Coordinates of C-alpha atoms in Angstrom, one line a residue:
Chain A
X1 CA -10.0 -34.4 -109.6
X2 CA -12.1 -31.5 -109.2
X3 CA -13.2 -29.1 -112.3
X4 CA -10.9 -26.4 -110.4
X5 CA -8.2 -28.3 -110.6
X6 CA -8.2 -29.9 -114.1
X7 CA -8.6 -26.0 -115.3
X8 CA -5.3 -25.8 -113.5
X9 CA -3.5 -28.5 -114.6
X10 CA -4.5 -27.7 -118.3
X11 CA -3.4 -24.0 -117.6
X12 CA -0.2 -25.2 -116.7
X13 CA 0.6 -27.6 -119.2
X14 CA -0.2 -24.7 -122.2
X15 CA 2.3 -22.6 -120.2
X16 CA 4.7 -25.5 -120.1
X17 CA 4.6 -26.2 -123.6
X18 CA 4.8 -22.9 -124.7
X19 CA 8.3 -22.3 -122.2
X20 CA 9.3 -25.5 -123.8
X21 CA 8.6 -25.0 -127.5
X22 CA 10.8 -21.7 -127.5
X23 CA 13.6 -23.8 -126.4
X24 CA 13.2 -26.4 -128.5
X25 CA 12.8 -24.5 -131.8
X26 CA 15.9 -22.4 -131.0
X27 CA 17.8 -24.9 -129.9
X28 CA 17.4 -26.4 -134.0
X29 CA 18.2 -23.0 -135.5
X30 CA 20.9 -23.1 -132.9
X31 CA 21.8 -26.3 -134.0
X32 CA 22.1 -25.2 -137.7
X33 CA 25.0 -23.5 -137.1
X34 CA 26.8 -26.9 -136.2
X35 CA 29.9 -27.8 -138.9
X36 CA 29.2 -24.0 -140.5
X37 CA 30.3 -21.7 -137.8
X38 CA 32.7 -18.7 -138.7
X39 CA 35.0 -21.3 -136.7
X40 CA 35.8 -24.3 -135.2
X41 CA 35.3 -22.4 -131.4
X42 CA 31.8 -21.1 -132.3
X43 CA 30.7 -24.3 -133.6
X44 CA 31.5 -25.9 -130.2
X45 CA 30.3 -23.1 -128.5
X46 CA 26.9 -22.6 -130.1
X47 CA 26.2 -26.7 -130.3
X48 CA 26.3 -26.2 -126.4
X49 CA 23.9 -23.6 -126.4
X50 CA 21.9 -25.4 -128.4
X51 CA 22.0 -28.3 -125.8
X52 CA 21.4 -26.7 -122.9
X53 CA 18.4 -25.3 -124.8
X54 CA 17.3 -28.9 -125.7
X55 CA 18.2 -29.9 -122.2
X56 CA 15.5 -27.2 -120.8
X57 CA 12.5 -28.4 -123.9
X58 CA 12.9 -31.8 -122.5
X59 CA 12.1 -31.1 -119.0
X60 CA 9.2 -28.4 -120.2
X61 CA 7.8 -31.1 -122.7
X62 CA 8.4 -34.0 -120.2
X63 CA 6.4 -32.1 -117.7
X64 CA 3.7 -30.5 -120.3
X65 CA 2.8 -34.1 -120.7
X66 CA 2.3 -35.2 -117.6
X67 CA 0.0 -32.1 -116.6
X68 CA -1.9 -33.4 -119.4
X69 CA -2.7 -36.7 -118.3
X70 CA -2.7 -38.4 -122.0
X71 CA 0.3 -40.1 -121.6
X72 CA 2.1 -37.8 -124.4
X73 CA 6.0 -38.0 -124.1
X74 CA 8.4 -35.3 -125.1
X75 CA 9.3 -37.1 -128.4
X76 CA 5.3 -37.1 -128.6
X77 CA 5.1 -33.3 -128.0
X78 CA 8.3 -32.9 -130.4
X79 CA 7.8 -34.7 -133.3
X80 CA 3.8 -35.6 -133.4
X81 CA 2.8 -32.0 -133.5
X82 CA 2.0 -29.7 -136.4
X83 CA 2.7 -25.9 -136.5
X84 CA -0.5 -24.8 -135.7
X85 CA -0.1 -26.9 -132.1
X86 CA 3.3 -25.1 -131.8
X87 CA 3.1 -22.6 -129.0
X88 CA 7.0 -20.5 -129.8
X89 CA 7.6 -17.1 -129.5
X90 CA 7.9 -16.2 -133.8
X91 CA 11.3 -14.9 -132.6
X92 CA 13.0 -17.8 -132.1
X93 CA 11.7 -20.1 -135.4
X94 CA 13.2 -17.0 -137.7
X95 CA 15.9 -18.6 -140.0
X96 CA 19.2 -18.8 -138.6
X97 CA 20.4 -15.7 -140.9
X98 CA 24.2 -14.6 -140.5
X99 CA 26.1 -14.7 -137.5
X100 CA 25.0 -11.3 -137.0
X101 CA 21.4 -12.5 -136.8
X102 CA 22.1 -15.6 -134.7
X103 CA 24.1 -13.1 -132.5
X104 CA 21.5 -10.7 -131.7
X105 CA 18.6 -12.7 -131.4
X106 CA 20.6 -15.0 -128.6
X107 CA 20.6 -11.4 -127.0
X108 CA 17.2 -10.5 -127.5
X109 CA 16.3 -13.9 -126.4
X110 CA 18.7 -15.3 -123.8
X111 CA 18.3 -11.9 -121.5
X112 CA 14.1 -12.5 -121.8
X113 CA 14.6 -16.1 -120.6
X114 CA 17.5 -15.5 -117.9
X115 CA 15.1 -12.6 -116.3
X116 CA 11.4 -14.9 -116.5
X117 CA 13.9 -18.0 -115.4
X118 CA 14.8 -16.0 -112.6
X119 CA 11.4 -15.0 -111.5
X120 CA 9.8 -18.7 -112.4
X121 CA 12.3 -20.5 -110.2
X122 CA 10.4 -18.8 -107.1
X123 CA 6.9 -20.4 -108.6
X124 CA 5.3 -22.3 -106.1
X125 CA 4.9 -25.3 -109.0
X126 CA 7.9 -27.0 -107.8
X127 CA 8.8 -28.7 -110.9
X128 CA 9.0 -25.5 -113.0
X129 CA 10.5 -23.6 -110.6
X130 CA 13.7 -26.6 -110.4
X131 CA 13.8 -26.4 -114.3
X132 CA 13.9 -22.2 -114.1
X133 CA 16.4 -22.7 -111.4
X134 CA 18.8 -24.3 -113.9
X135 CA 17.8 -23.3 -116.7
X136 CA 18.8 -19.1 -115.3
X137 CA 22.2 -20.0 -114.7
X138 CA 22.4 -21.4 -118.4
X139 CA 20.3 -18.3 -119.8
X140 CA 22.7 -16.0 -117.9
X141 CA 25.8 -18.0 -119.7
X142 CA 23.8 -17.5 -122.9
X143 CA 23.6 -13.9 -122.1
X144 CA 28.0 -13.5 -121.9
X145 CA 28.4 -15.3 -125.0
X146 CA 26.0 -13.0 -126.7
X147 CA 26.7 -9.6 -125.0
X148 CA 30.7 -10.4 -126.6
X149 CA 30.0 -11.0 -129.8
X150 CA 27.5 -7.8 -129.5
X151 CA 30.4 -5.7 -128.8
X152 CA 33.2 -7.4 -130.9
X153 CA 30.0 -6.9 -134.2
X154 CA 28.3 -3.9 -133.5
X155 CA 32.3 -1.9 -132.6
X156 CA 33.9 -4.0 -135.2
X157 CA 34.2 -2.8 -138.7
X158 CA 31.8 -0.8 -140.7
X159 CA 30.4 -4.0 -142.5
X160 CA 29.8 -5.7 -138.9
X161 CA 28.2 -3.0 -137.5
X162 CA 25.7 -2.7 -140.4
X163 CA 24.5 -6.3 -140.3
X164 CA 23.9 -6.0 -136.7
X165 CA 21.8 -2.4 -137.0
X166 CA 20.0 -5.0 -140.0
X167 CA 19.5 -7.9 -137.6
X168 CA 18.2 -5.4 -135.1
X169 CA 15.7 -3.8 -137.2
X170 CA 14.0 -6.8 -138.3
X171 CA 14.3 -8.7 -135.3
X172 CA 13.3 -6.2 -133.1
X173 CA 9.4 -6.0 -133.7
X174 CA 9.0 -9.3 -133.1
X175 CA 9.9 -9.1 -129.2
X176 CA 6.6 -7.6 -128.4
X177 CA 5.3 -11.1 -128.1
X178 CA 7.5 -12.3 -125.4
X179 CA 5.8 -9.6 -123.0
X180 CA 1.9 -10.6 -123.0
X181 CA 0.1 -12.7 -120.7
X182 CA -1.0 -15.5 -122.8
X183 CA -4.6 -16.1 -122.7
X184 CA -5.6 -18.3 -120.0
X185 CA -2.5 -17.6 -117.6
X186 CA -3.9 -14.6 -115.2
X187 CA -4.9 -17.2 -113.0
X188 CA -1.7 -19.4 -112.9
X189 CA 0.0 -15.6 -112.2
X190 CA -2.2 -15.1 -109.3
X191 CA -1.7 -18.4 -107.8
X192 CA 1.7 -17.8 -107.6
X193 CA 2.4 -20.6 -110.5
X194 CA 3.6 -18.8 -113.3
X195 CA 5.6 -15.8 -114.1
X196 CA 3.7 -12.2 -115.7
X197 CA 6.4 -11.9 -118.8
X198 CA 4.9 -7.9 -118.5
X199 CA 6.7 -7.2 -115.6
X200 CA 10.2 -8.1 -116.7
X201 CA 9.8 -5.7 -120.0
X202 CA 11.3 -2.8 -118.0
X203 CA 14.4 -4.7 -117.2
X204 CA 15.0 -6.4 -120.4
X205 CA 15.0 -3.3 -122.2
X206 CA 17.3 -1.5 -119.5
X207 CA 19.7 -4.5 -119.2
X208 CA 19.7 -4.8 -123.7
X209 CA 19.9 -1.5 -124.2
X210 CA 23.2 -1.3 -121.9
X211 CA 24.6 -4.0 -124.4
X212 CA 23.7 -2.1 -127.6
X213 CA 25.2 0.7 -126.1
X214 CA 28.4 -1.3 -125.3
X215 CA 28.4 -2.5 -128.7
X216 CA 28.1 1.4 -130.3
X217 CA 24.4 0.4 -131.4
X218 CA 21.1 1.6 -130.3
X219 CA 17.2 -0.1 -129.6
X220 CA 16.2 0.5 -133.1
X221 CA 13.1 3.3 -133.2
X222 CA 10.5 0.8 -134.7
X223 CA 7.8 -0.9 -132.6
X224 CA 7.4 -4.0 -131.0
X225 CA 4.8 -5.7 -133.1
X226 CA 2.1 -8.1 -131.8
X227 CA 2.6 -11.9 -133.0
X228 CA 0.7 -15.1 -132.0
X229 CA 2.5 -17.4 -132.1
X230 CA 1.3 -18.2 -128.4
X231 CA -1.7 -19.0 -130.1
X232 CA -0.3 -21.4 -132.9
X233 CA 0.1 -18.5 -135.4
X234 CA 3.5 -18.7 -137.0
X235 CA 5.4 -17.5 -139.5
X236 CA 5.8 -20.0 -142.7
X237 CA 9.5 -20.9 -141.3
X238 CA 8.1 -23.1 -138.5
X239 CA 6.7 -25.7 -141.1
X240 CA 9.8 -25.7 -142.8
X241 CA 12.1 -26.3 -139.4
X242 CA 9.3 -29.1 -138.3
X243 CA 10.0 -30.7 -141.7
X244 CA 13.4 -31.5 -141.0
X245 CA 13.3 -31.6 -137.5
X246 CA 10.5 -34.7 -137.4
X247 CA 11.2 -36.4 -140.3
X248 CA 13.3 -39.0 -139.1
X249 CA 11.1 -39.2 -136.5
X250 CA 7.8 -40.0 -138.2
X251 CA 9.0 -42.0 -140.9
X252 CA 10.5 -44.4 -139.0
X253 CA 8.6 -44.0 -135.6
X254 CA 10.5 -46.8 -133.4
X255 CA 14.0 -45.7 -134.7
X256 CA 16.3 -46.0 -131.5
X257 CA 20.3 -45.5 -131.1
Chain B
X1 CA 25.3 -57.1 -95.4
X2 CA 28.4 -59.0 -94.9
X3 CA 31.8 -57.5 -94.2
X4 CA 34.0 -56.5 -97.1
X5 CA 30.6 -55.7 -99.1
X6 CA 30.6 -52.1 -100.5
X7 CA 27.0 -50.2 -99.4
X8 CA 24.6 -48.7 -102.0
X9 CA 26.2 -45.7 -101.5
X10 CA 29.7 -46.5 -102.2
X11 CA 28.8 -48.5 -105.5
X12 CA 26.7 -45.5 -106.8
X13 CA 29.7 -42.8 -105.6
X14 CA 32.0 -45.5 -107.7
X15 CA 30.3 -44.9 -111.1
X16 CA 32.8 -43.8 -113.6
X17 CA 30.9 -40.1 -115.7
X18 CA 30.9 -41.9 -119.2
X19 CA 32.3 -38.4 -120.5
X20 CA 35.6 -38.2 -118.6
X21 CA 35.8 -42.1 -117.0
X22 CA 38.5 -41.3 -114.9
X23 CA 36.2 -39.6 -112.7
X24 CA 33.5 -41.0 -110.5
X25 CA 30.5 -39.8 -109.8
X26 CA 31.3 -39.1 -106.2
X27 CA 34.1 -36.7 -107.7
X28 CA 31.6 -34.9 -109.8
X29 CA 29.5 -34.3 -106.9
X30 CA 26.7 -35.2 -108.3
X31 CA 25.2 -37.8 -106.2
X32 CA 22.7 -35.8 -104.0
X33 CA 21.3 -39.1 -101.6
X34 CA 21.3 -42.8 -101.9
X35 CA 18.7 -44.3 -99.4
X36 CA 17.5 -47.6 -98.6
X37 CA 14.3 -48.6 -97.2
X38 CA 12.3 -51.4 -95.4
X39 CA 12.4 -54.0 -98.2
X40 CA 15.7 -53.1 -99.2
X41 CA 14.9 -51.2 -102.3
X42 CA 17.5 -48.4 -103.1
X43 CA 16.7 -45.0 -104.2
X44 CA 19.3 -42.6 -105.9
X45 CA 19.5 -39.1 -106.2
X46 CA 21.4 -37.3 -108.8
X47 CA 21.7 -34.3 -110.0
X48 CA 23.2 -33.4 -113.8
X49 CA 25.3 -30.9 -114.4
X50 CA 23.5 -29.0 -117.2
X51 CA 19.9 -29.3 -118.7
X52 CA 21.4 -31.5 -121.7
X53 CA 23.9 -33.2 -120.7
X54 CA 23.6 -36.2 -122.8
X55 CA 25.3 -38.7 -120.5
X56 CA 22.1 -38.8 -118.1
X57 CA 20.7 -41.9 -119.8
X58 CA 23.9 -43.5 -119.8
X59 CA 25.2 -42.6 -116.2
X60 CA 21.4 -44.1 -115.2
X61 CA 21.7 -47.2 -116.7
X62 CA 25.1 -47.7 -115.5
X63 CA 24.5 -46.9 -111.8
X64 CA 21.2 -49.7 -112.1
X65 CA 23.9 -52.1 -113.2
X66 CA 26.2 -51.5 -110.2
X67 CA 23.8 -51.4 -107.8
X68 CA 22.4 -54.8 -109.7
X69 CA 25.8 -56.7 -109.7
X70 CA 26.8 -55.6 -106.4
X71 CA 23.4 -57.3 -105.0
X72 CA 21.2 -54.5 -104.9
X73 CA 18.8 -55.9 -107.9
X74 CA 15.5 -53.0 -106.4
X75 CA 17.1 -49.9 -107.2
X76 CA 15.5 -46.4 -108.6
X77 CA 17.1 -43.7 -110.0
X78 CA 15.8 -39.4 -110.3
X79 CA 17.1 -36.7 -111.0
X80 CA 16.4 -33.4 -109.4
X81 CA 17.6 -30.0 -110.8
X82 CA 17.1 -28.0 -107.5
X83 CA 19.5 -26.9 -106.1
X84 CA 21.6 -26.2 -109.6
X85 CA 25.2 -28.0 -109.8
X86 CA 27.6 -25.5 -109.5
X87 CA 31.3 -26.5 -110.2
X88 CA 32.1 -26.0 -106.2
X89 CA 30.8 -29.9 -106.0
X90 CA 33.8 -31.4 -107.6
X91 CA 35.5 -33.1 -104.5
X92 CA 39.3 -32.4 -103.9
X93 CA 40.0 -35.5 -106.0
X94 CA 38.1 -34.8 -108.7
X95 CA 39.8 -31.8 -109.3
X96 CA 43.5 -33.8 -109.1
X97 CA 42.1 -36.1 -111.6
X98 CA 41.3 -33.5 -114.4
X99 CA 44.1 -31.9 -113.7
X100 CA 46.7 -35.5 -114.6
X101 CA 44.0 -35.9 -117.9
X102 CA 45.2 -32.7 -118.4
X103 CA 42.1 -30.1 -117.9
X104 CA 43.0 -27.3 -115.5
X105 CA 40.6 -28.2 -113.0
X106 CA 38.6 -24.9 -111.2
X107 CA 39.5 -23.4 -108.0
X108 CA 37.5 -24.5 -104.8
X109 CA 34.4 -23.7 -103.0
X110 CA 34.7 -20.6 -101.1
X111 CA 37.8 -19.3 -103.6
X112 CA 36.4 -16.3 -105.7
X113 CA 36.6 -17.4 -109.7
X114 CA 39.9 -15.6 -110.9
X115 CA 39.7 -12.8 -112.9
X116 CA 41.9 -15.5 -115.0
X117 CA 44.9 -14.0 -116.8
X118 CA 46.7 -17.0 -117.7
X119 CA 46.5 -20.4 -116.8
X120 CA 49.2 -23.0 -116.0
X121 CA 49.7 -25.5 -118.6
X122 CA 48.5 -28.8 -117.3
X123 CA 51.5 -30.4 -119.7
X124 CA 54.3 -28.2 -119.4
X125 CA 53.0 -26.4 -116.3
X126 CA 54.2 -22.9 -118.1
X127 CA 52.0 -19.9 -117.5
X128 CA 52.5 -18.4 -120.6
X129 CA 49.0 -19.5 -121.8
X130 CA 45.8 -17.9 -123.8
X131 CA 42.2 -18.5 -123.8
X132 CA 41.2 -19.5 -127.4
X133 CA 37.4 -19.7 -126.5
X134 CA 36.0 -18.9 -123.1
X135 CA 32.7 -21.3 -124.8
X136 CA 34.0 -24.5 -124.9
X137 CA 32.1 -28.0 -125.1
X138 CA 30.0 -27.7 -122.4
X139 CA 29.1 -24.6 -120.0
X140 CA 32.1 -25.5 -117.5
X141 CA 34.9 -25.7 -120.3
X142 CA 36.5 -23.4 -122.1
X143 CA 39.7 -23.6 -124.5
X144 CA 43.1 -22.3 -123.9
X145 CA 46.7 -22.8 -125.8
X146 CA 50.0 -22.7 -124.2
X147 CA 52.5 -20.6 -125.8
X148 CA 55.2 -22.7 -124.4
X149 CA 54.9 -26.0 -125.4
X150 CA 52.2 -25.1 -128.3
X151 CA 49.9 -27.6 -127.3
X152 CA 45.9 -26.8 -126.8
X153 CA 44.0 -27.4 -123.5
X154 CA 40.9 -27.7 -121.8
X155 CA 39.9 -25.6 -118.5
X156 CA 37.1 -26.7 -116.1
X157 CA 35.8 -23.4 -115.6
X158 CA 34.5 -22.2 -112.1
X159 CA 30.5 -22.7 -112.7
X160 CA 27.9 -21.2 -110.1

């Protein structure tokens, strides 16, 4: 393999991962809600989200490892990791928080991934693009359940209104992140592998802010922070999640079922 | 091959979908190719019908154990996720299947999704019927009650 190449192929596996690691980590917070929904339909409903979520991290993580050549499986990836090797948007490991939380952040989230699924599934990496490919159509069912719990909150009563103007506020800032180039990936861009997250800002904001407004809420006036967790930099609610989610997992390392 | 032996392709299409057995996986529509080459090894082509459907192990193993007992012992299985499933691959017979385990099964390929007011009841076949939850267990159900007869329902939703 030339020196070109290998560059390439560990370009692609960061960019994998870090597609990957957002779905995995919101599909557990997803997954939390599972037995404690406001009821029995939203339990089913958001345990399938959460599935479809997991569904897309095991092709990304499946893949990552194979562009990295070590032989590292997606329960590898998953549960062998620490936070710092994490690579999630800081968005997605927030705490679950009330429904009113959950509910906006599948917004914030699910309309960013249906619209860089969308673009991705034209990449000339075939294997990301057939994961993108399916994985949009899922993003853009994310996207309805979201938008109608949106507008059944946010022009509900006055006490469902205000949690979602509260989930908004904080949540909002940290979208910036999901917008910038992480380092490394100009070059998969300009080969036509991966997708420029810039260029979809415009229509993420246009297509949530047409929710909001459905909804009798606004985009909050506070600015979209800079985070890292593209660079391993989270928030201290990742350690927590990783806890639980790799326990089983690393203390008994050949469990199967 | 002798007469009366079913080809690779038939025993694959014959697999029951461990989630709703009385379907096959030729009614799902989910076998995408089945081909045989020089040495008589078989390679299978599915496709799944969302990213996490957990029966893709299962559905794996079992079509390896058809091919195996119906002689084909060199068999390969893969998945590919392009192009996406889309509910418009359920085969005419699939969709009378759901409908006797009563699931309202989806309209056909080529039928625009209805902009669905009410459903018939796949029990009492009444169309006084509500959605519950248009997000059921997976991305292609949702839940619905009959007024009629009281009893709740599933619907295989139109997916694409």
């Amino acid at each position: 393999m030339t020196d070109a190449l290998a560059a390439t192929r560990s370009r692609l596996c960061d960019y994998a991962l870090a597609l990957g690691d957002d779905c995995l980590i919101l599909s557990h917070r997803l997954s939390e809600w599972t037995g404690n929904a406001p009821d029995f339909e939203e339990d089913v409903a958001l345990s399938n989200l959460a599935l479809d979520l997991l569904g897309q991290a095991r092709g990304l993580l499946t893949h990552a490892g194979e562009l990295e050549g070590s032989g590292r499986s997606e329960d590898d990836l998953a549960y062998w990791r620490d936070d710092l090797q994490f690579r999630n948007l800081i968005l997605v490991e927030q705490p679950k928080g009330d429904f009113a939380w959950t509910v906006t952040r599948n917004l914030l989230f699910s309309t960013y991934q249906e619209l860089l699924y969308q673009e991705l599934s034209q990449s000339a990496e075939p294997i990301l693009a057939g994961i993108a490919a399916k994985g949009a159509l899922e993003a853009s069912y994310h996207c309805e359940h979201a938008a109608l719990w949106t507008a059944r909150l946010g022009d509900g009563t006055a006490e469902s209104h205000q949690r979602m103007e509260q989930a908004l506020m904080a949540l909002w800032p940290l979208t910036g992140e999901m917008f910038e180039l992480a380092p490394g990936q100009a070059e998969l861009v300009s080969a036509g592998l991966a997708v420029d997250p810039s260029l979809v800002l415009e229509q993420w904001q246009l297509r949530v802010g047409e929710k909001l407004q459905d909804a009798t809420l606004s985009i909050p006036r506070v600015p979209q922070r800079r985070c890292q967790g593209r660079l391993g930099f989270h928030s201290e609610h990742l350690g927590h999640l990783l806890a639980e989610m790799q326990h089983l997992h690393r203390s008994h390392p050949d469990a199967s079922w | 091959m002798r007469a009366g032996e079913l080809t690779p392709e038939e025993v694959v299409g014959s697999v029951r979908d461990p989630e709703l057995p009385a379907l096959t996986l030729a009614d799902l529509g989910v076998v995408r190719s089945v081909t045989v080459d020089a040495v008589g090894a078989v390679e299978v082509v599915l496709t799944p019908t969302y990213s996490g459907c957990p029966a893709t192990e299962v559905i794996q193993v079992d079509v390896l154990n058809a091919l195996m007992q119906a002689g084909y012992p060199q068999a390969s299985v893969r998945f590919e996720l392009f192009p996406a499933w889309t509910s418009d691959s359920l085969s005419a017979q699939g969709r009378r299947v759901l409908s006797e385990l009563g699931i309202a099964p989806p309209v056909g390929p080529g039928r625009p999704a209805p902009l669905t007011i009410s459903l018939k009841c796949p029990q009492c076949g009444s169309l006084r019927t509500r959605e519950t939850s248009h997000f059921g267990s997976t991305a292609c159900k949702s839940l619905w009650t009959c007024r009629a007869c009281g009893e709740p329902f599933e619907h295989f939703k139109e997916l694409r």
